[in-house]
Amino acid sequence: MTQEIITLKKMTNLFNQDNLLSASEILKKFQNWVIFAHKKIDGDAAGSVSALFTIGQNLGKKVTWLGADKDLPISYKFLANSDKFISCESLNFNEPETLYIFLDCSNYERAGIEGFSRDKNINSLNIDHHEDNTLFAQINCVDGQASSTCEMLYRLFKAGNWQITREIAESLYTGLCTDTGGFIFSNTHSESHLMAADLLSLGVDPSRINNLIMKNKTPENFKLWARAFERVKILDKIFAVSYLSANDFTETGAEFSDTTGLPAALMTLRDIKFAVMIYEYTNKEISASFRSCEGSPFCAGEFARLLGGGGHERAAGASFDGSLNEVIDKIENFLTSKYHECSCINK
Ligand code: 5GP
Ligand code: MN
């Protein structure tokens, strides 16, 4: 396969049939599909793999779902084919007749699986909606304007004329709904609602999906959030910073996936324009989530990239080495110094 870049630009290209058809042709060509999404899987990542997995199955393909997480979070276990998820740390990317498909990964390291390299002649397809995607695969379908990877798959399935069954519609709706924060974030467009309307007509029950994804918090989850809320620190009146240590997870009995929604909750604080949530896992791996809104001196994506991470304009993240206290200090200092730099420039 020759190196090829398919960039699905702005929403005006929403129905660019040529690009979508090329992606669907590649998928048709390979009998074996191996699908990955990013580590610390979220609703869009899990929904996209589930949807594409089921399409592949209906097309008679041999499909495998691999991921670096130990297991799928319980909230996504209702998704079609979620029982096929296989935890995997490394892989030989040279099986014959096999297409390796990365979903919702802005770079291949996000999948967290050793063995992939952009230099190798690996049959690979990358479908993603992060504007900072590194176009690491042989075929790259990237649309930074799409609300979610699920929205891109929806367009792809329509272009390929592949039947969207009720269970596929549920998977696509899960990604659309979670990545738009329930149709309220700034990545929500009229196209998102039109897609949702179509998915509802295909049998999706929004209240059922909402209950499955959102209405499943545990007392442990609440205890974890309480610790994060107790520690919120406000800097320069517009920044909110909080953290969770490895001990917090152990002592409350909460899971890492219980942090979903916490950065967005910090953003509901009055006057806050930028929120930082820092997490330490048991193995001393530290990461942070960044969120920004209109009025912030810098956007979350830009801030994350300066710290070696990435993501979207208003929702981004990064990973760090060092102790939790060092990382908290580093982020707080960077936040305030960058803010004062910006205010100097604006004076
Ligand atoms: P979250 O804060 O919900 O984990 O992630 C928000 C967004 O930032 C997601 O789109 C996610 O893919 C991206 N993101 C989170 N952590 C990282 C990271 O370490 N590196 C990169 N490149 N993106 C990240
Ligand atoms: Mn996504």
mmCIF file of C-alpha atoms and ligand atoms in Angstrom:
data_model
loop_
_atom_site.group_PDB
_atom_site.id
_atom_site.type_symbol
_atom_site.label_atom_id
_atom_site.label_comp_id
_atom_site.label_asym_id
_atom_site.label_seq_id
_atom_site.Cartn_x
_atom_site.Cartn_y
_atom_site.Cartn_z
ATOM 1 C CA MET A 1 0.000 0.000 0.000
ATOM 2 C CA THR A 2 1.397 3.410 -0.836
ATOM 3 C CA GLN A 3 1.643 6.225 1.676
ATOM 4 C CA GLU A 4 -1.579 8.148 1.440
ATOM 5 C CA ILE A 5 -3.065 10.922 3.486
ATOM 6 C CA ILE A 6 -6.762 11.477 3.597
ATOM 7 C CA THR A 7 -7.543 14.583 5.563
ATOM 8 C CA LEU A 8 -11.199 15.208 6.119
ATOM 9 C CA LYS A 9 -11.221 18.925 6.649
ATOM 10 C CA LYS A 10 -13.896 21.163 8.120
ATOM 11 C CA MET A 11 -17.553 20.423 8.462
ATOM 12 C CA THR A 12 -18.077 21.776 4.934
ATOM 13 C CA ASN A 13 -16.371 18.561 3.779
ATOM 14 C CA LEU A 14 -18.742 16.548 5.859
ATOM 15 C CA PHE A 15 -19.967 14.519 2.924
ATOM 16 C CA ASN A 16 -16.710 14.318 1.006
ATOM 17 C CA GLN A 17 -17.592 11.021 -0.604
ATOM 18 C CA ASP A 18 -14.165 10.512 -2.217
ATOM 19 C CA ASN A 19 -12.268 10.444 1.083
ATOM 20 C CA LEU A 20 -14.826 8.370 2.864
ATOM 21 C CA LEU A 21 -15.041 5.883 0.004
ATOM 22 C CA SER A 22 -11.218 5.427 -0.055
ATOM 23 C CA ALA A 23 -11.306 4.530 3.638
ATOM 24 C CA SER A 24 -14.178 2.130 3.123
ATOM 25 C CA GLU A 25 -12.344 0.501 0.166
ATOM 26 C CA ILE A 26 -9.288 -0.199 2.345
ATOM 27 C CA LEU A 27 -11.483 -1.719 5.018
ATOM 28 C CA LYS A 28 -13.190 -3.925 2.411
ATOM 29 C CA LYS A 29 -9.827 -5.050 1.002
ATOM 30 C CA PHE A 30 -8.503 -6.664 4.208
ATOM 31 C CA GLN A 31 -10.000 -9.838 5.659
ATOM 32 C CA ASN A 32 -8.495 -9.379 9.144
ATOM 33 C CA TRP A 33 -9.048 -6.228 11.135
ATOM 34 C CA VAL A 34 -7.199 -5.518 14.380
ATOM 35 C CA ILE A 35 -8.686 -2.471 16.101
ATOM 36 C CA PHE A 36 -7.211 -0.292 18.883
ATOM 37 C CA ALA A 37 -8.347 2.822 20.671
ATOM 38 C CA HIS A 38 -6.409 4.921 23.175
ATOM 39 C CA LYS A 39 -5.334 3.727 26.602
ATOM 40 C CA LYS A 40 -7.596 4.847 29.467
ATOM 41 C CA ILE A 41 -10.425 4.230 27.080
ATOM 42 C CA ASP A 42 -13.345 6.663 27.087
ATOM 43 C CA GLY A 43 -16.845 6.584 25.616
ATOM 44 C CA ASP A 44 -15.818 7.760 22.166
ATOM 45 C CA ALA A 45 -12.918 5.307 21.951
ATOM 46 C CA ALA A 46 -14.957 2.343 23.211
ATOM 47 C CA GLY A 47 -18.025 3.333 21.169
ATOM 48 C CA SER A 48 -15.968 3.616 17.983
ATOM 49 C CA VAL A 49 -14.254 0.258 18.387
ATOM 50 C CA SER A 50 -17.550 -1.412 19.230
ATOM 51 C CA ALA A 51 -19.261 0.143 16.185
ATOM 52 C CA LEU A 52 -16.474 -0.711 13.732
ATOM 53 C CA PHE A 53 -16.043 -4.182 15.230
ATOM 54 C CA THR A 54 -19.729 -4.934 14.659
ATOM 55 C CA ILE A 55 -19.632 -3.575 11.106
ATOM 56 C CA GLY A 56 -16.607 -5.831 10.422
ATOM 57 C CA GLN A 57 -18.386 -8.807 11.891
ATOM 58 C CA ASN A 58 -21.445 -8.127 9.720
ATOM 59 C CA LEU A 59 -19.149 -7.927 6.661
ATOM 60 C CA GLY A 60 -17.725 -11.366 7.515
ATOM 61 C CA LYS A 61 -14.294 -10.082 8.593
ATOM 62 C CA LYS A 62 -12.157 -11.595 11.311
ATOM 63 C CA VAL A 63 -12.030 -8.777 13.852
ATOM 64 C CA THR A 64 -9.868 -8.411 16.965
ATOM 65 C CA TRP A 65 -10.176 -5.681 19.637
ATOM 66 C CA LEU A 66 -6.931 -5.014 21.490
ATOM 67 C CA GLY A 67 -6.161 -2.398 24.111
ATOM 68 C CA ALA A 68 -3.520 -1.545 26.693
ATOM 69 C CA ASP A 69 -6.032 -1.195 29.559
ATOM 70 C CA LYS A 70 -6.414 -4.159 31.881
ATOM 71 C CA ASP A 71 -10.154 -4.224 31.296
ATOM 72 C CA LEU A 72 -12.963 -2.049 29.947
ATOM 73 C CA PRO A 73 -14.684 0.281 32.442
ATOM 74 C CA ILE A 74 -18.021 -1.157 33.542
ATOM 75 C CA SER A 75 -19.936 1.741 31.912
ATOM 76 C CA TYR A 76 -18.957 0.509 28.453
ATOM 77 C CA LYS A 77 -19.594 -3.176 28.975
ATOM 78 C CA PHE A 78 -23.071 -2.902 27.465
ATOM 79 C CA LEU A 79 -21.557 -2.009 24.078
ATOM 80 C CA ALA A 80 -21.810 -4.595 21.318
ATOM 81 C CA ASN A 81 -18.762 -6.869 21.233
ATOM 82 C CA SER A 82 -17.227 -5.310 24.351
ATOM 83 C CA ASP A 83 -16.772 -8.897 25.595
ATOM 84 C CA LYS A 84 -14.231 -9.345 22.760
ATOM 85 C CA PHE A 85 -11.830 -6.803 24.301
ATOM 86 C CA ILE A 86 -8.368 -8.331 24.810
ATOM 87 C CA SER A 87 -5.805 -6.612 27.017
ATOM 88 C CA CYS A 88 -2.460 -6.437 25.242
ATOM 89 C CA GLU A 89 0.893 -4.740 25.835
ATOM 90 C CA SER A 90 2.810 -5.505 22.657
ATOM 91 C CA LEU A 91 2.154 -6.959 19.252
ATOM 92 C CA ASN A 92 3.804 -8.095 16.030
ATOM 93 C CA PHE A 93 2.350 -5.776 13.434
ATOM 94 C CA ASN A 94 3.074 -8.034 10.471
ATOM 95 C CA GLU A 95 0.329 -10.622 10.280
ATOM 96 C CA PRO A 96 -0.635 -11.297 6.638
ATOM 97 C CA GLU A 97 -3.885 -9.919 5.222
ATOM 98 C CA THR A 98 -4.263 -7.780 8.320
ATOM 99 C CA LEU A 99 -5.225 -4.139 8.625
ATOM 100 C CA TYR A 100 -4.306 -2.408 11.910
ATOM 101 C CA ILE A 101 -6.882 0.269 12.709
ATOM 102 C CA PHE A 102 -6.320 3.027 15.276
ATOM 103 C CA LEU A 103 -9.435 4.862 16.472
ATOM 104 C CA ASP A 104 -9.486 8.110 18.486
ATOM 105 C CA CYS A 105 -5.651 8.079 18.822
ATOM 106 C CA SER A 106 -3.873 11.344 18.051
ATOM 107 C CA ASN A 107 -0.596 9.418 17.880
ATOM 108 C CA TYR A 108 0.169 5.707 17.959
ATOM 109 C CA GLU A 109 1.763 5.906 21.419
ATOM 110 C CA ARG A 110 -1.714 6.758 22.768
ATOM 111 C CA ALA A 111 -2.753 3.166 22.017
ATOM 112 C CA GLY A 112 -0.081 2.113 24.525
ATOM 113 C CA ILE A 113 0.903 -1.007 22.557
ATOM 114 C CA GLU A 114 4.571 -1.706 21.817
ATOM 115 C CA GLY A 115 5.637 -2.829 18.365
ATOM 116 C CA PHE A 116 4.115 -0.254 16.044
ATOM 117 C CA SER A 117 6.352 2.078 14.124
ATOM 118 C CA ARG A 118 5.481 4.567 11.422
ATOM 119 C CA ASP A 119 8.652 3.563 9.554
ATOM 120 C CA LYS A 120 7.582 -0.010 9.057
ATOM 121 C CA ASN A 121 5.553 -1.151 6.138
ATOM 122 C CA ILE A 122 2.514 -1.839 8.288
ATOM 123 C CA ASN A 123 -0.976 -1.857 6.773
ATOM 124 C CA SER A 124 -2.549 0.737 8.994
ATOM 125 C CA LEU A 125 -5.559 3.020 9.097
ATOM 126 C CA ASN A 126 -5.939 5.958 11.477
ATOM 127 C CA ILE A 127 -9.402 7.473 12.009
ATOM 128 C CA ASP A 128 -9.416 10.333 14.478
ATOM 129 C CA HIS A 129 -10.782 13.778 15.320
ATOM 130 C CA HIS A 130 -7.785 15.305 17.160
ATOM 131 C CA GLU A 131 -6.454 18.350 15.319
ATOM 132 C CA ASP A 132 -2.905 17.490 16.496
ATOM 133 C CA ASN A 133 -2.989 13.980 15.001
ATOM 134 C CA THR A 134 0.494 13.027 13.813
ATOM 135 C CA LEU A 135 -0.768 11.191 10.675
ATOM 136 C CA PHE A 136 1.233 8.136 11.704
ATOM 137 C CA ALA A 137 -0.516 5.471 9.625
ATOM 138 C CA GLN A 138 -0.452 4.561 5.952
ATOM 139 C CA ILE A 139 -4.000 5.859 5.572
ATOM 140 C CA ASN A 140 -4.932 8.806 7.765
ATOM 141 C CA CYS A 141 -8.527 9.996 8.072
ATOM 142 C CA VAL A 142 -8.408 13.017 10.355
ATOM 143 C CA ASP A 143 -11.073 15.651 10.908
ATOM 144 C CA GLY A 144 -10.284 18.061 13.724
ATOM 145 C CA GLN A 145 -13.750 19.595 13.349
ATOM 146 C CA ALA A 146 -15.661 16.384 13.995
ATOM 147 C CA SER A 147 -17.267 16.176 17.419
ATOM 148 C CA SER A 148 -16.062 12.613 17.918
ATOM 149 C CA THR A 149 -14.469 9.647 16.201
ATOM 150 C CA CYS A 150 -17.946 8.103 16.300
ATOM 151 C CA GLU A 151 -19.221 10.954 14.143
ATOM 152 C CA MET A 152 -16.517 10.177 11.567
ATOM 153 C CA LEU A 153 -17.390 6.482 11.601
ATOM 154 C CA TYR A 154 -21.042 7.355 11.105
ATOM 155 C CA ARG A 155 -20.079 9.246 7.944
ATOM 156 C CA LEU A 156 -17.849 6.354 6.863
ATOM 157 C CA PHE A 157 -20.583 3.759 7.348
ATOM 158 C CA LYS A 158 -22.988 5.886 5.330
ATOM 159 C CA ALA A 159 -20.387 6.274 2.563
ATOM 160 C CA GLY A 160 -19.673 2.534 2.552
ATOM 161 C CA ASN A 161 -23.399 1.856 2.476
ATOM 162 C CA TRP A 162 -23.020 -0.398 5.510
ATOM 163 C CA GLN A 163 -26.123 -1.042 7.498
ATOM 164 C CA ILE A 164 -26.231 0.749 10.841
ATOM 165 C CA THR A 165 -28.108 -1.681 13.062
ATOM 166 C CA ARG A 166 -29.595 -0.614 16.390
ATOM 167 C CA GLU A 167 -26.600 -1.905 18.345
ATOM 168 C CA ILE A 168 -24.143 -0.075 16.046
ATOM 169 C CA ALA A 169 -26.279 3.065 16.424
ATOM 170 C CA GLU A 170 -26.026 2.693 20.228
ATOM 171 C CA SER A 171 -22.236 2.486 20.052
ATOM 172 C CA LEU A 172 -22.023 5.544 17.798
ATOM 173 C CA TYR A 173 -24.429 7.457 20.039
ATOM 174 C CA THR A 174 -22.269 6.619 23.076
ATOM 175 C CA GLY A 175 -19.204 8.312 21.550
ATOM 176 C CA LEU A 176 -21.182 11.256 20.216
ATOM 177 C CA CYS A 177 -22.881 11.817 23.544
ATOM 178 C CA THR A 178 -19.809 11.414 25.786
ATOM 179 C CA ASP A 179 -17.400 13.505 23.671
ATOM 180 C CA THR A 180 -19.889 16.381 23.437
ATOM 181 C CA GLY A 181 -20.627 16.167 27.186
ATOM 182 C CA GLY A 182 -24.250 15.356 26.365
ATOM 183 C CA PHE A 183 -24.452 17.861 23.480
ATOM 184 C CA ILE A 184 -23.253 20.865 25.482
ATOM 185 C CA PHE A 185 -19.529 21.278 24.697
ATOM 186 C CA SER A 186 -18.335 23.649 21.981
ATOM 187 C CA ASN A 187 -17.700 20.738 19.602
ATOM 188 C CA THR A 188 -21.481 20.240 19.360
ATOM 189 C CA HIS A 189 -22.692 21.266 15.905
ATOM 190 C CA SER A 190 -25.955 21.000 14.056
ATOM 191 C CA GLU A 191 -24.433 17.918 12.360
ATOM 192 C CA SER A 192 -24.069 16.286 15.790
ATOM 193 C CA HIS A 193 -27.789 16.731 16.430
ATOM 194 C CA LEU A 194 -28.708 15.557 12.930
ATOM 195 C CA MET A 195 -26.618 12.444 13.498
ATOM 196 C CA ALA A 196 -28.256 11.912 16.895
ATOM 197 C CA ALA A 197 -31.697 12.281 15.317
ATOM 198 C CA ASP A 198 -30.830 9.629 12.721
ATOM 199 C CA LEU A 199 -29.461 7.283 15.403
ATOM 200 C CA LEU A 200 -32.658 7.708 17.414
ATOM 201 C CA SER A 201 -34.668 6.794 14.346
ATOM 202 C CA LEU A 202 -32.530 3.624 14.124
ATOM 203 C CA GLY A 203 -33.685 2.591 17.588
ATOM 204 C CA VAL A 204 -31.380 4.335 20.113
ATOM 205 C CA ASP A 205 -33.099 5.082 23.407
ATOM 206 C CA PRO A 206 -31.184 8.123 24.770
ATOM 207 C CA SER A 207 -32.410 7.688 28.307
ATOM 208 C CA ARG A 208 -31.322 4.017 28.368
ATOM 209 C CA ILE A 209 -27.848 4.921 27.098
ATOM 210 C CA ASN A 210 -27.567 7.799 29.552
ATOM 211 C CA ASN A 211 -28.497 5.486 32.427
ATOM 212 C CA LEU A 212 -25.947 2.904 31.323
ATOM 213 C CA ILE A 213 -23.117 5.412 30.967
ATOM 214 C CA MET A 214 -23.848 8.015 33.633
ATOM 215 C CA LYS A 215 -26.154 6.505 36.222
ATOM 216 C CA ASN A 216 -23.687 3.991 37.533
ATOM 217 C CA LYS A 217 -21.592 5.884 40.056
ATOM 218 C CA THR A 218 -20.586 4.031 43.197
ATOM 219 C CA PRO A 219 -20.146 5.335 46.773
ATOM 220 C CA GLU A 220 -16.382 4.786 46.189
ATOM 221 C CA ASN A 221 -16.578 7.075 43.177
ATOM 222 C CA PHE A 222 -18.329 9.764 45.279
ATOM 223 C CA LYS A 223 -15.656 9.477 48.005
ATOM 224 C CA LEU A 224 -12.956 9.968 45.368
ATOM 225 C CA TRP A 225 -14.672 13.038 43.925
ATOM 226 C CA ALA A 226 -15.135 14.429 47.452
ATOM 227 C CA ARG A 227 -11.353 14.323 47.955
ATOM 228 C CA ALA A 228 -10.768 16.097 44.656
ATOM 229 C CA PHE A 229 -13.409 18.746 45.467
ATOM 230 C CA GLU A 230 -12.028 19.342 48.965
ATOM 231 C CA ARG A 231 -8.615 20.168 47.551
ATOM 232 C CA VAL A 232 -9.601 22.539 44.795
ATOM 233 C CA LYS A 233 -7.237 25.460 44.701
ATOM 234 C CA ILE A 234 -8.095 28.655 42.843
ATOM 235 C CA LEU A 235 -5.178 30.526 41.276
ATOM 236 C CA ASP A 236 -5.397 34.020 39.772
ATOM 237 C CA LYS A 237 -9.210 33.829 40.149
ATOM 238 C CA ILE A 238 -9.633 31.925 36.874
ATOM 239 C CA PHE A 239 -7.723 28.662 37.342
ATOM 240 C CA ALA A 240 -8.927 25.657 39.337
ATOM 241 C CA VAL A 241 -6.418 22.942 40.209
ATOM 242 C CA SER A 242 -6.947 19.707 42.088
ATOM 243 C CA TYR A 243 -5.293 16.306 42.358
ATOM 244 C CA LEU A 244 -5.801 12.689 43.380
ATOM 245 C CA SER A 245 -2.984 10.570 44.761
ATOM 246 C CA ALA A 246 -2.482 6.827 44.397
ATOM 247 C CA ASN A 247 -3.540 6.558 48.061
ATOM 248 C CA ASP A 248 -6.841 8.251 47.272
ATOM 249 C CA PHE A 249 -7.686 5.490 44.813
ATOM 250 C CA THR A 250 -6.626 2.752 47.251
ATOM 251 C CA GLU A 251 -8.302 4.251 50.319
ATOM 252 C CA THR A 252 -11.625 5.036 48.640
ATOM 253 C CA GLY A 253 -11.628 1.824 46.596
ATOM 254 C CA ALA A 254 -12.413 3.823 43.441
ATOM 255 C CA GLU A 255 -11.268 2.924 39.930
ATOM 256 C CA PHE A 256 -9.266 5.165 37.671
ATOM 257 C CA SER A 257 -12.235 5.359 35.286
ATOM 258 C CA ASP A 258 -14.199 6.986 38.139
ATOM 259 C CA THR A 259 -12.335 10.217 37.312
ATOM 260 C CA THR A 260 -14.427 10.596 34.141
ATOM 261 C CA GLY A 261 -16.370 13.848 34.363
ATOM 262 C CA LEU A 262 -14.277 15.306 37.172
ATOM 263 C CA PRO A 263 -12.407 17.918 35.077
ATOM 264 C CA ALA A 264 -15.750 19.026 33.599
ATOM 265 C CA ALA A 265 -17.149 19.328 37.139
ATOM 266 C CA LEU A 266 -14.282 21.708 38.083
ATOM 267 C CA MET A 267 -15.217 23.819 35.061
ATOM 268 C CA THR A 268 -18.664 24.437 36.551
ATOM 269 C CA LEU A 269 -17.049 26.653 39.215
ATOM 270 C CA ARG A 270 -18.063 30.285 38.804
ATOM 271 C CA ASP A 271 -15.468 32.453 36.985
ATOM 272 C CA ILE A 272 -13.177 29.493 36.276
ATOM 273 C CA LYS A 273 -11.811 29.520 32.730
ATOM 274 C CA PHE A 274 -9.239 26.749 32.972
ATOM 275 C CA ALA A 275 -9.251 23.589 35.083
ATOM 276 C CA VAL A 276 -6.486 21.134 35.878
ATOM 277 C CA MET A 277 -7.054 17.715 37.383
ATOM 278 C CA ILE A 278 -3.888 15.774 38.259
ATOM 279 C CA TYR A 279 -3.900 12.000 38.865
ATOM 280 C CA GLU A 280 -1.296 9.673 40.317
ATOM 281 C CA TYR A 281 -1.759 5.950 39.661
ATOM 282 C CA THR A 282 -0.443 3.126 41.766
ATOM 283 C CA ASN A 283 2.616 2.653 39.583
ATOM 284 C CA LYS A 284 3.637 6.300 40.029
ATOM 285 C CA GLU A 285 2.493 7.138 36.554
ATOM 286 C CA ILE A 286 1.120 10.689 36.671
ATOM 287 C CA SER A 287 -1.188 12.365 34.203
ATOM 288 C CA ALA A 288 -3.274 15.505 34.052
ATOM 289 C CA SER A 289 -6.477 16.610 32.354
ATOM 290 C CA PHE A 290 -6.834 20.190 31.170
ATOM 291 C CA ARG A 291 -10.080 21.961 30.271
ATOM 292 C CA SER A 292 -10.577 25.505 29.029
ATOM 293 C CA CYS A 293 -13.505 27.676 27.983
ATOM 294 C CA GLU A 294 -14.078 30.988 26.289
ATOM 295 C CA GLY A 295 -12.226 33.738 28.132
ATOM 296 C CA SER A 296 -9.253 31.570 29.080
ATOM 297 C CA PRO A 297 -5.879 33.204 28.295
ATOM 298 C CA PHE A 298 -4.816 30.009 26.514
ATOM 299 C CA CYS A 299 -6.570 26.914 25.340
ATOM 300 C CA ALA A 300 -6.225 23.474 26.916
ATOM 301 C CA GLY A 301 -4.694 21.867 23.802
ATOM 302 C CA GLU A 302 -1.999 24.529 23.480
ATOM 303 C CA PHE A 303 -1.151 24.273 27.188
ATOM 304 C CA ALA A 304 -0.977 20.448 27.040
ATOM 305 C CA ARG A 305 1.324 20.493 24.016
ATOM 306 C CA LEU A 306 3.744 22.816 25.817
ATOM 307 C CA LEU A 307 3.947 20.133 28.508
ATOM 308 C CA GLY A 308 4.496 17.290 26.033
ATOM 309 C CA GLY A 309 0.848 16.190 25.838
ATOM 310 C CA GLY A 310 -1.970 16.959 23.432
ATOM 311 C CA GLY A 311 -5.672 16.804 22.739
ATOM 312 C CA HIS A 312 -8.410 19.127 21.587
ATOM 313 C CA GLU A 313 -8.688 22.888 21.892
ATOM 314 C CA ARG A 314 -10.823 22.737 25.050
ATOM 315 C CA ALA A 315 -10.053 19.253 26.427
ATOM 316 C CA ALA A 316 -6.512 17.948 26.566
ATOM 317 C CA GLY A 317 -4.064 16.025 28.713
ATOM 318 C CA ALA A 318 -0.452 15.085 29.347
ATOM 319 C CA SER A 319 1.656 12.517 31.197
ATOM 320 C CA PHE A 320 4.480 13.291 33.581
ATOM 321 C CA ASP A 321 7.492 11.756 35.305
ATOM 322 C CA GLY A 322 8.407 12.661 38.869
ATOM 323 C CA SER A 323 6.619 12.725 42.194
ATOM 324 C CA LEU A 324 3.048 13.949 42.561
ATOM 325 C CA ASN A 325 4.153 17.058 44.467
ATOM 326 C CA GLU A 326 6.724 17.911 41.826
ATOM 327 C CA VAL A 327 4.131 17.594 39.076
ATOM 328 C CA ILE A 328 1.589 19.729 40.972
ATOM 329 C CA ASP A 329 4.247 22.445 41.480
ATOM 330 C CA LYS A 330 5.366 22.244 37.881
ATOM 331 C CA ILE A 331 1.843 22.633 36.495
ATOM 332 C CA GLU A 332 0.841 25.418 38.918
ATOM 333 C CA ASN A 333 4.020 27.385 38.208
ATOM 334 C CA PHE A 334 3.621 26.912 34.489
ATOM 335 C CA LEU A 335 -0.008 27.996 34.668
ATOM 336 C CA THR A 336 0.663 31.209 36.552
ATOM 337 C CA SER A 337 3.846 32.121 34.658
ATOM 338 C CA LYS A 338 2.158 31.553 31.307
ATOM 339 C CA TYR A 339 -0.796 33.632 32.494
ATOM 340 C CA HIS A 340 1.400 36.531 33.568
ATOM 341 C CA GLU A 341 3.290 36.269 30.271
ATOM 342 C CA CYS A 342 -0.030 36.507 28.404
ATOM 343 C CA SER A 343 -1.237 39.450 30.491
ATOM 344 C CA CYS A 344 2.074 41.277 29.872
ATOM 345 C CA ILE A 345 1.657 40.789 26.124
ATOM 346 C CA ASN A 346 -1.942 41.991 26.283
ATOM 347 C CA LYS A 347 -1.055 45.152 28.222
HETATM 348 P P1 5GP B 1 -8.953 13.366 29.289
HETATM 349 O O1 5GP B 1 -8.555 14.541 30.095
HETATM 350 O O2 5GP B 1 -10.431 13.199 29.207
HETATM 351 O O3 5GP B 1 -8.210 12.103 29.643
HETATM 352 O O4 5GP B 1 -8.478 13.683 27.793
HETATM 353 C C1 5GP B 1 -8.925 14.831 27.119
HETATM 354 C C2 5GP B 1 -8.372 14.826 25.715
HETATM 355 O O5 5GP B 1 -6.941 14.942 25.764
HETATM 356 C C3 5GP B 1 -8.660 13.540 24.945
HETATM 357 O O6 5GP B 1 -8.964 13.899 23.619
HETATM 358 C C4 5GP B 1 -7.380 12.772 25.014
HETATM 359 O O7 5GP B 1 -7.219 11.995 23.862
HETATM 360 C C5 5GP B 1 -6.314 13.860 25.118
HETATM 361 N N1 5GP B 1 -5.182 13.431 25.965
HETATM 362 C C6 5GP B 1 -5.220 13.075 27.270
HETATM 363 N N2 5GP B 1 -4.004 12.741 27.742
HETATM 364 C C7 5GP B 1 -3.149 12.882 26.693
HETATM 365 C C8 5GP B 1 -1.732 12.661 26.530
HETATM 366 O O8 5GP B 1 -1.012 12.285 27.456
HETATM 367 N N3 5GP B 1 -1.230 12.915 25.294
HETATM 368 C C9 5GP B 1 -2.002 13.347 24.246
HETATM 369 N N4 5GP B 1 -1.433 13.581 23.055
HETATM 370 N N5 5GP B 1 -3.325 13.561 24.366
HETATM 371 C C10 5GP B 1 -3.906 13.325 25.558
HETATM 372 MN MN MN B 2 -12.761 11.290 20.960
#
